[in-house]
CSV table of C-alpha atoms in Angstrom, one decimal:
chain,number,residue,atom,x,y,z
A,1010,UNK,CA,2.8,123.2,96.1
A,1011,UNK,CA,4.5,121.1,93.7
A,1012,UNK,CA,7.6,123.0,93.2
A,1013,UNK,CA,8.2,123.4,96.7
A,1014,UNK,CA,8.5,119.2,96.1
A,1015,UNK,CA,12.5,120.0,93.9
A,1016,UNK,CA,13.7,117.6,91.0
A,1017,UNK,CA,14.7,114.7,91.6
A,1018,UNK,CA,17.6,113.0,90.0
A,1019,UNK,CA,15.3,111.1,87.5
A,1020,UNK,CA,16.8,107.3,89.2
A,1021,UNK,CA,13.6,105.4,88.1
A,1022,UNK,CA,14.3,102.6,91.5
A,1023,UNK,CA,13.4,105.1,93.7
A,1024,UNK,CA,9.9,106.1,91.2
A,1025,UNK,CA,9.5,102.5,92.1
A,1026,UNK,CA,10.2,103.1,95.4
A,1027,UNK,CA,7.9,105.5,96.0
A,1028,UNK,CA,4.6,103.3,95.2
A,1029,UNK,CA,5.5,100.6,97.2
A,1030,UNK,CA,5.9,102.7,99.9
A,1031,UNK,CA,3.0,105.4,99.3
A,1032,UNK,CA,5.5,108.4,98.6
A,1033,UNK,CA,3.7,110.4,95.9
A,1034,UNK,CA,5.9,113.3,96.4
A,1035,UNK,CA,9.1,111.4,96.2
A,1036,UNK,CA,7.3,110.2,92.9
A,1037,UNK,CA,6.7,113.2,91.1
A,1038,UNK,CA,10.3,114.9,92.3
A,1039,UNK,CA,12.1,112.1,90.7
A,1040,UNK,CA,10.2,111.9,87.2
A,1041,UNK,CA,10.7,115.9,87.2
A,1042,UNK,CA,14.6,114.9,86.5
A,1043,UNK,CA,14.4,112.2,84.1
A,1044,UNK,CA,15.2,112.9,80.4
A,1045,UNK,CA,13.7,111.7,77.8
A,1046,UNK,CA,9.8,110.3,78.9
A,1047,UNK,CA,8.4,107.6,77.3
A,1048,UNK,CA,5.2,105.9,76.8
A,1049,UNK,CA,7.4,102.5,78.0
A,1050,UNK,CA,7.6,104.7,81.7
A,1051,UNK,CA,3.9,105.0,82.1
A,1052,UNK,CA,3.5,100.8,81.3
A,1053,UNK,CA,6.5,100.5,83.7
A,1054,UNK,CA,4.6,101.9,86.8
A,1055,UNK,CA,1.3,99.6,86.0
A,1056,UNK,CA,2.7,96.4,87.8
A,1057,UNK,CA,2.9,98.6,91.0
A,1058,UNK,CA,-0.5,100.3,90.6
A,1059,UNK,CA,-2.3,96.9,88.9
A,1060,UNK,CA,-2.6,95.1,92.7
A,1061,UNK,CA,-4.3,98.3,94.1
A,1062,UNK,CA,-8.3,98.5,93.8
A,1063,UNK,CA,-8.5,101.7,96.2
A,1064,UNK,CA,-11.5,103.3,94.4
A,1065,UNK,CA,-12.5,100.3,92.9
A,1066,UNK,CA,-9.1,100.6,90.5
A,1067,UNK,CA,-8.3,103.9,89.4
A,1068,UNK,CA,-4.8,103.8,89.5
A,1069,UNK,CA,-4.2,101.2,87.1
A,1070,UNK,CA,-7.0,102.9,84.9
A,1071,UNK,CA,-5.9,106.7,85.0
A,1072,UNK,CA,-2.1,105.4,84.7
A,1073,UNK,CA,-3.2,103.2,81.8
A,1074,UNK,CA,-5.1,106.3,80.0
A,1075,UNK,CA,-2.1,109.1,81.2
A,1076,UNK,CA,0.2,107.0,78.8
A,1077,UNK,CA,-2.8,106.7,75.9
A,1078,UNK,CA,-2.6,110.5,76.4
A,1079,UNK,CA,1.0,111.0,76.1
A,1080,UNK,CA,0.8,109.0,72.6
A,1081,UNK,CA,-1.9,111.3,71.4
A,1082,UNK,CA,-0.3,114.4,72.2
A,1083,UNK,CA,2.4,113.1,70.3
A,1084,UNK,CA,4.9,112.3,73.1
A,1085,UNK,CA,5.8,116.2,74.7
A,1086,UNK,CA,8.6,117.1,76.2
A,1087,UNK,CA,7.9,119.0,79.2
A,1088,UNK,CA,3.7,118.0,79.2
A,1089,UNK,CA,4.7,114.2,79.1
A,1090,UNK,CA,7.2,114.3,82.5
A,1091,UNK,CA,4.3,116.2,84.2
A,1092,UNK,CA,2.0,114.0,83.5
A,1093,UNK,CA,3.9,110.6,84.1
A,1094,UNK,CA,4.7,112.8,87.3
A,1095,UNK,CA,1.0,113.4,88.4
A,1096,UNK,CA,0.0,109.6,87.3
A,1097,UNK,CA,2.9,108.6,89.4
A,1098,UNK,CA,1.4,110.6,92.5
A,1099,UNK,CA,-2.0,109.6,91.8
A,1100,UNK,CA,-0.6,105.9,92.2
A,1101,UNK,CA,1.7,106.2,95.1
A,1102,UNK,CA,-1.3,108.0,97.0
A,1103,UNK,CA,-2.9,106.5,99.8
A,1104,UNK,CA,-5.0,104.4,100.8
A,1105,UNK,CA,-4.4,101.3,99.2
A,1106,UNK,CA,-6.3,98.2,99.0
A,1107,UNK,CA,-5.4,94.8,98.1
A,1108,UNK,CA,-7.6,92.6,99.2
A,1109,UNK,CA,-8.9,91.0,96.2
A,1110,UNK,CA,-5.3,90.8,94.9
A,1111,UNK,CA,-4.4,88.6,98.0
A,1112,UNK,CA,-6.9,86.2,98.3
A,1113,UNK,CA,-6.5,85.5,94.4
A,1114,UNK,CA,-3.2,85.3,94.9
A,1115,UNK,CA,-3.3,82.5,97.7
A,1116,UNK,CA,-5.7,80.0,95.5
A,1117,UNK,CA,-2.7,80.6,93.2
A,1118,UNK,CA,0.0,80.1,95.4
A,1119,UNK,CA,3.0,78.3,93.8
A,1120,UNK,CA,1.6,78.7,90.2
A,1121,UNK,CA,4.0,81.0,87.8
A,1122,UNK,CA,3.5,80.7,84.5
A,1123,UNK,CA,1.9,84.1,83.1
A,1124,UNK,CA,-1.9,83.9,81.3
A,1125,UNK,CA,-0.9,83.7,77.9
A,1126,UNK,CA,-2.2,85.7,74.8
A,1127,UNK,CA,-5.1,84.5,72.9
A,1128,UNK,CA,-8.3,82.2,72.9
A,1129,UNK,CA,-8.8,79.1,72.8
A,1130,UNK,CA,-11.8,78.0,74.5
A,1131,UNK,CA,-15.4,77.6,73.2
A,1132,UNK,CA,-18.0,80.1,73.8
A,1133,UNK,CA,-19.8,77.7,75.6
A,1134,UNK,CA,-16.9,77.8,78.0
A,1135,UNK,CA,-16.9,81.5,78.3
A,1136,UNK,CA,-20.2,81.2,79.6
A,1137,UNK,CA,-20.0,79.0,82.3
A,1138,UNK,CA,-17.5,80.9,83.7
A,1139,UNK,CA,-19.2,84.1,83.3
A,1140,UNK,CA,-22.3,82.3,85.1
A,1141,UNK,CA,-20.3,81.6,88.1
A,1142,UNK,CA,-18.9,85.9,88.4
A,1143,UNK,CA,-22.3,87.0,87.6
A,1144,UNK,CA,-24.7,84.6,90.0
A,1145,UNK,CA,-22.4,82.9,92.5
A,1146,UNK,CA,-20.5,84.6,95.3
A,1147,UNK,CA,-17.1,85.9,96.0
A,1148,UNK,CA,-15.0,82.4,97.1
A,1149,UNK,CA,-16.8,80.4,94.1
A,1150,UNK,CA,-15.5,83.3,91.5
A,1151,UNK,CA,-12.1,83.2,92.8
A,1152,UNK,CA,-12.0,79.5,92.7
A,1153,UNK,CA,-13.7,79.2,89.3
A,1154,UNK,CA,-11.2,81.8,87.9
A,1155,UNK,CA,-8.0,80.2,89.2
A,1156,UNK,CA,-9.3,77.0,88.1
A,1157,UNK,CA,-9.3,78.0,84.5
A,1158,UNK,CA,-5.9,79.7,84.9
A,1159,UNK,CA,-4.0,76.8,86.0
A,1160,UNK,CA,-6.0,75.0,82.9
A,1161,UNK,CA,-4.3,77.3,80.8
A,1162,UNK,CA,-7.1,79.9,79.6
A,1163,UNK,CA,-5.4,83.2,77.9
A,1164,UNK,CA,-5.9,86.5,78.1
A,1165,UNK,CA,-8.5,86.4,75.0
A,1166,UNK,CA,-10.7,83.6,77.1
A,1167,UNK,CA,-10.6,85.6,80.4
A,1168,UNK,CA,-11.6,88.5,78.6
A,1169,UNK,CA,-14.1,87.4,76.7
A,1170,UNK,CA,-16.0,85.8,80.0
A,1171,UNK,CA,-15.7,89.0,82.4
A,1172,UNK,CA,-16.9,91.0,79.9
A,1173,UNK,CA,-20.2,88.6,79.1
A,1174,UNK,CA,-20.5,88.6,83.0
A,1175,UNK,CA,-20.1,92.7,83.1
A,1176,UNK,CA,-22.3,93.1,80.3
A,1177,UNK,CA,-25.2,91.1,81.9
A,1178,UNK,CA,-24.6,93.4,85.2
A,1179,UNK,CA,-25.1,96.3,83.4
A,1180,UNK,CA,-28.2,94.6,81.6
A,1181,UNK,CA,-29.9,94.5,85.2
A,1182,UNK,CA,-28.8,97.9,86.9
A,1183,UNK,CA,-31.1,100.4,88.0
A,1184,UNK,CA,-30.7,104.1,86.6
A,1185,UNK,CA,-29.0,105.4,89.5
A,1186,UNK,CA,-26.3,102.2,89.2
A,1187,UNK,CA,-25.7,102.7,85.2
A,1188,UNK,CA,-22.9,104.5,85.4
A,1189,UNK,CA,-21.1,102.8,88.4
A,1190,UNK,CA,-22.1,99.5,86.6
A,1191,UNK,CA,-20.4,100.4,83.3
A,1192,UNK,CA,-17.2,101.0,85.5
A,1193,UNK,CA,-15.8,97.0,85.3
A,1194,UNK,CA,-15.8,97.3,81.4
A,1195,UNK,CA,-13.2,100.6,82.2
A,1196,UNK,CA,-11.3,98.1,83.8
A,1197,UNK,CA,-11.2,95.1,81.9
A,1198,UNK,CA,-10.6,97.3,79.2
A,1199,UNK,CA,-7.1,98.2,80.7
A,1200,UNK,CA,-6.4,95.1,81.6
A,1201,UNK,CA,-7.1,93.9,77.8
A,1202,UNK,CA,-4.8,96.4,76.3
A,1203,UNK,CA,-2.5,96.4,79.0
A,1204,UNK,CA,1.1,94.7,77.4
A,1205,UNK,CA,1.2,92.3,80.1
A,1206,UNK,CA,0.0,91.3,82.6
A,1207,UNK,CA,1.9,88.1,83.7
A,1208,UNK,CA,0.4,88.4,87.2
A,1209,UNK,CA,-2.6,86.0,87.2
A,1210,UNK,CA,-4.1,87.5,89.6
A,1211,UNK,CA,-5.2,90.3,88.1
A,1212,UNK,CA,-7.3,88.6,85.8
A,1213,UNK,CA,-9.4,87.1,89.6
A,1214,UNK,CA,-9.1,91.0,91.3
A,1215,UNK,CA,-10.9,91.8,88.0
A,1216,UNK,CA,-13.3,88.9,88.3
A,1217,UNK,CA,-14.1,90.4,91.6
A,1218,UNK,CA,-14.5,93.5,91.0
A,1219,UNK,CA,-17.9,92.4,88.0
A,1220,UNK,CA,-19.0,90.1,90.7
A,1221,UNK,CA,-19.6,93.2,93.0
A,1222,UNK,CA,-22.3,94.8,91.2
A,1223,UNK,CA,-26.0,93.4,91.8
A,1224,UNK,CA,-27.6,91.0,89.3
A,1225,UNK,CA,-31.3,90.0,88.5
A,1226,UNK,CA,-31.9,86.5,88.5
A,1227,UNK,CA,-30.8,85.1,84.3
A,1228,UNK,CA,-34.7,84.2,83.7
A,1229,UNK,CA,-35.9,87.8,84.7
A,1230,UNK,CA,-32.9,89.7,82.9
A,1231,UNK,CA,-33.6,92.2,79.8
A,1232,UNK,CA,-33.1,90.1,76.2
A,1233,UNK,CA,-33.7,91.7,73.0
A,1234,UNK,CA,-37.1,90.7,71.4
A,1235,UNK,CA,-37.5,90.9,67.5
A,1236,UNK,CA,-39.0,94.2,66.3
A,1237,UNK,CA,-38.9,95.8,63.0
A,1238,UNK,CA,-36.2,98.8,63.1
A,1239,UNK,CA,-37.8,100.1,60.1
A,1240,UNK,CA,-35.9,101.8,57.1
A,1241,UNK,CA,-33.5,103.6,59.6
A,1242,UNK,CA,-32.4,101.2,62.1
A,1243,UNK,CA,-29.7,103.4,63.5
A,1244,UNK,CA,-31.7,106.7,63.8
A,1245,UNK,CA,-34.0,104.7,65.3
A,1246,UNK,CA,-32.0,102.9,67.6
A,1247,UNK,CA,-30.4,106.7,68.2
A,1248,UNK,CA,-33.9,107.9,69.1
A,1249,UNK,CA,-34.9,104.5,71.3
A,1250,UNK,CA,-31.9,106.2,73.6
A,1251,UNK,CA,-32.0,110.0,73.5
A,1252,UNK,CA,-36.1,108.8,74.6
A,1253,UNK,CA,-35.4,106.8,76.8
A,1254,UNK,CA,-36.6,103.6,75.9
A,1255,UNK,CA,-34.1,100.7,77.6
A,1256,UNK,CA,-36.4,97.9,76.2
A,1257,UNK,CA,-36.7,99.5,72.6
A,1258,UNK,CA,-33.0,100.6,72.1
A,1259,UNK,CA,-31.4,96.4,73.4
A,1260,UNK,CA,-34.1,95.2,71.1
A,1261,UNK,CA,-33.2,97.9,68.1
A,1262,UNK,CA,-29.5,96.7,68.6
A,1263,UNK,CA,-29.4,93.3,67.0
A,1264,UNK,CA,-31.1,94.3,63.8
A,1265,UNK,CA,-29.0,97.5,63.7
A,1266,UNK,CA,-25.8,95.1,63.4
A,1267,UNK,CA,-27.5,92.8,60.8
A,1268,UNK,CA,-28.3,95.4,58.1
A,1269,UNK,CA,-25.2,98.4,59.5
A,1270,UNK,CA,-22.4,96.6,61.1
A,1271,UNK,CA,-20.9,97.5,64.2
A,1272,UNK,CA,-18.9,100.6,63.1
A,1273,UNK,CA,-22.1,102.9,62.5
A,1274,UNK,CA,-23.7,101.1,65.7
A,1275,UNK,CA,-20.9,102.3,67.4
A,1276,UNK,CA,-21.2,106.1,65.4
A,1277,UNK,CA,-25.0,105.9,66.6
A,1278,UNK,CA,-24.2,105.3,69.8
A,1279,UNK,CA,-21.6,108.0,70.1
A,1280,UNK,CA,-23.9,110.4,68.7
A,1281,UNK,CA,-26.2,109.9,71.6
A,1282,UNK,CA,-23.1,110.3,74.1
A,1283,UNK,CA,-22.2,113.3,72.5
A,1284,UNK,CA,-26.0,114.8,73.4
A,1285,UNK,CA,-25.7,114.6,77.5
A,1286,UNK,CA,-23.5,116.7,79.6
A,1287,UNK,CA,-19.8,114.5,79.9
A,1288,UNK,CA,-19.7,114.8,83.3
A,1289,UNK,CA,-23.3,113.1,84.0
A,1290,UNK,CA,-23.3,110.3,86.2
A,1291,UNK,CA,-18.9,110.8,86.8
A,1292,UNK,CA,-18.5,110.4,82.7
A,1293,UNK,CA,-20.3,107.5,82.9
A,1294,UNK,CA,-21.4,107.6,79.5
A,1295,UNK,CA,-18.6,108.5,78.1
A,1296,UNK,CA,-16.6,106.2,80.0
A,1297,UNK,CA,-18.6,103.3,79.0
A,1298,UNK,CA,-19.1,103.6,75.3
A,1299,UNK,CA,-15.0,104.4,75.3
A,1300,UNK,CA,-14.4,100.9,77.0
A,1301,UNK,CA,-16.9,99.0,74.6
A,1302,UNK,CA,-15.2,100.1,71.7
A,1303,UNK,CA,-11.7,99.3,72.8
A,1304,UNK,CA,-13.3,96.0,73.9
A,1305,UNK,CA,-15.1,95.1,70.9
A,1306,UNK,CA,-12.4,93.6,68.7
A,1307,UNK,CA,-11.0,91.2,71.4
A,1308,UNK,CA,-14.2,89.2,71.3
A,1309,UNK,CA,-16.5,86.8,69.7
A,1310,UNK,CA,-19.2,87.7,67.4
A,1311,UNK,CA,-21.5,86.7,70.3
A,1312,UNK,CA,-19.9,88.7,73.2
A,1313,UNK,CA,-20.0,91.7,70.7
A,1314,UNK,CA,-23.8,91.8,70.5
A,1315,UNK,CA,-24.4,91.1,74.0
A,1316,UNK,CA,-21.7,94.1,75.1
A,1317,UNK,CA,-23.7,96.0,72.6
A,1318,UNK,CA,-27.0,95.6,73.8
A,1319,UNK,CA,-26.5,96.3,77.6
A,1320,UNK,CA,-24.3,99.3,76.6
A,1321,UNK,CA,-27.7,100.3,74.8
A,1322,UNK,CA,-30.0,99.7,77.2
A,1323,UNK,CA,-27.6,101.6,79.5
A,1324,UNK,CA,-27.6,104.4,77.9
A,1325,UNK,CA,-30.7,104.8,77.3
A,1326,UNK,CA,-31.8,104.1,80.6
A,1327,UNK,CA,-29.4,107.1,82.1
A,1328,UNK,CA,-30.3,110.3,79.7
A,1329,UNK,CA,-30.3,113.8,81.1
A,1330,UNK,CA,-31.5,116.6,79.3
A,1331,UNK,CA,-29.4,117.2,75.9
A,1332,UNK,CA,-29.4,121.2,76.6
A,1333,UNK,CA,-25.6,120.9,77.2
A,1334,UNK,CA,-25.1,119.3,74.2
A,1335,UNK,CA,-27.8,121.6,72.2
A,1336,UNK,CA,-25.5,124.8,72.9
A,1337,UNK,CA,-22.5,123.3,71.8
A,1338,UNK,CA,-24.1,122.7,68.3
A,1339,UNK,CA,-25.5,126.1,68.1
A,1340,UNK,CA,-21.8,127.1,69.4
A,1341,UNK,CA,-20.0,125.1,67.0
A,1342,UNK,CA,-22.8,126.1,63.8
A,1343,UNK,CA,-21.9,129.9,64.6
A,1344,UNK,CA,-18.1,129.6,64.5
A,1345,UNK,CA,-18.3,127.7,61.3
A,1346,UNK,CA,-20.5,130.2,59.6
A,1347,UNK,CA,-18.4,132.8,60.8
């Protein structure tokens, strides 16, 4: 179907073109002219797809992780303009919704100056603002969010809030919610490593989008409780999960960090991903643990541990039978003998 599309002439206006006016074809004809592809082309197209939360905003995501995957495969000729082509059809596709992007926009109506790098506010800060997106309703997180924009918050201090408001989401969802709940950290994690993004209003769509999921009243929420992790805390964090214990693995978490650091809590973590089937619950897993690690390094000490801990609980409230992940062991034991 998609040669019966033709190349294009490669003239990136009219790529552009085709998002704003939902021409995926005219998209993916163009990009099959241009010469040479670059990772720059994939960032290009992400202003255009950014304002769209169709799907709860897999445009911007999948665009944002087509371009990762163009660096990793070591930028190919003919595989990187087919898959800046289907990104580009995936985000000039219908239907689109902007919504959140307009009413943000409107409480910020007149303001210009792009959210600038960094972080400068105190944790204490952070916190009150993550309050607001994760007990208060849709008009008080919009206002609360442009409110610290205009007071000139960066990117660092934006982050750093919606991801303490997402992780205390995904401390209070249900099993059947885990994996949908762990979606706003795939998000924010685009938007963090994304090389803009001067529109403000991202950063309230994104606000939103945390404020969305369902929350347990802050005195009735999950905390970690002090427990001895014994001479293993790790393996026996790794066994809280692939159990099933929520309440054992958050409160293994903490003294996992103390005594391992967060490199081998994120290597036990991944271990337990690597057990379930990758497409339980959509990737959900998967997709989760990626974000957390990507997020990690952009925050405080603090947000780090309580990112860690929900992602914990999470996964260990969500496990499927490891069967999938027992053959490929065996699988992968017998070609290495062999």
């Amino acid at each position: 179907g998609l040669l019966a599309v033709g190349q294009g002439s490669g003239h990136w206006p009219h790529v552009e073109l085709a998002l704003r006016t939902h021409r995926p074809d005219l998209a993916w004809g163009e990009l099959q002219g241009m010469e040479p592809i670059s990772v720059q082309h994939f960032q290009a197209l992400m202003p255009l797809a950014g304002p769209d939360m169709a799907n709860v905003g897999h445009k911007a995501v999948a665009l944002h992780r087509a371009g990762n995957l163009f660096e990793l495969l070591e930028a190919p000729r003919v595989g990187g303009r087919r898959l800046l082509g289907w990104a580009a059809w995936m985000a000039a596709s219908e239907p689109e919704d902007t919504y959140w992007h307009r009413r943000m926009a409107r409480r910020l109506e007149g303001w210009k100056a792009p959210v600038p790098l960094g972080r400068t506010q105190a944790p204490e800060d952070h916190r009150a603002l993550a309050e607001v997106i994760d007990a208060q309703g849709l008009v008080a997180t919009f206002d609360a969010v442009a409110s610290v924009v205009k007071a000139g918050w960066g990117r660092g201090d934006l982050l750093a809030a919606l991801v303490q408001a997402a992780a205390w989401k995904l401390l209070d969802a249900r099993p059947d919610m885990e994996g949908k709940t762990g979606w706003p950290l795939v998000c924010l994690a685009t938007l963090g490593a994304w090389p803009g993004p001067e529109d403000p209003a991202l950063w309230g769509q994104a606000a939103a989008l945390v404020n969305l999921y369902p929350s347990e009243a802050s005195e009735d929420r999950l905390r970690p409780q002090p427990r001895d992790p014994g001479p293993d805390p790790c393996g026996s964090l790794r066994e809280a999960i692939l159990d099933g214990e929520p309440e054992r693995a958050l409160d293994l978490v903490v003294p996992a960090l103390a005594t391992e650091g967060t490199e081998a809590v994120l290597q036990g973590l991944a271990a337990t991903v690597a057990h379930n089937d990758p497409g339980l619950d959509q990737s959900g897993q998967a997709l989760t643990l990626a974000a957390a690690v990507e997020l990690i390094p952009g925050l405080p000490e603090q947000g780090q541990t309580e990112l860690l801990v929900s992602v914990a609980k999470s996964l260990a409230n969500s496990q499927a039978s490891g069967d999938l992940g027992m053959q490929a062991d065996r699988a992968l034991k017998a070609v290495l003998k062999s």
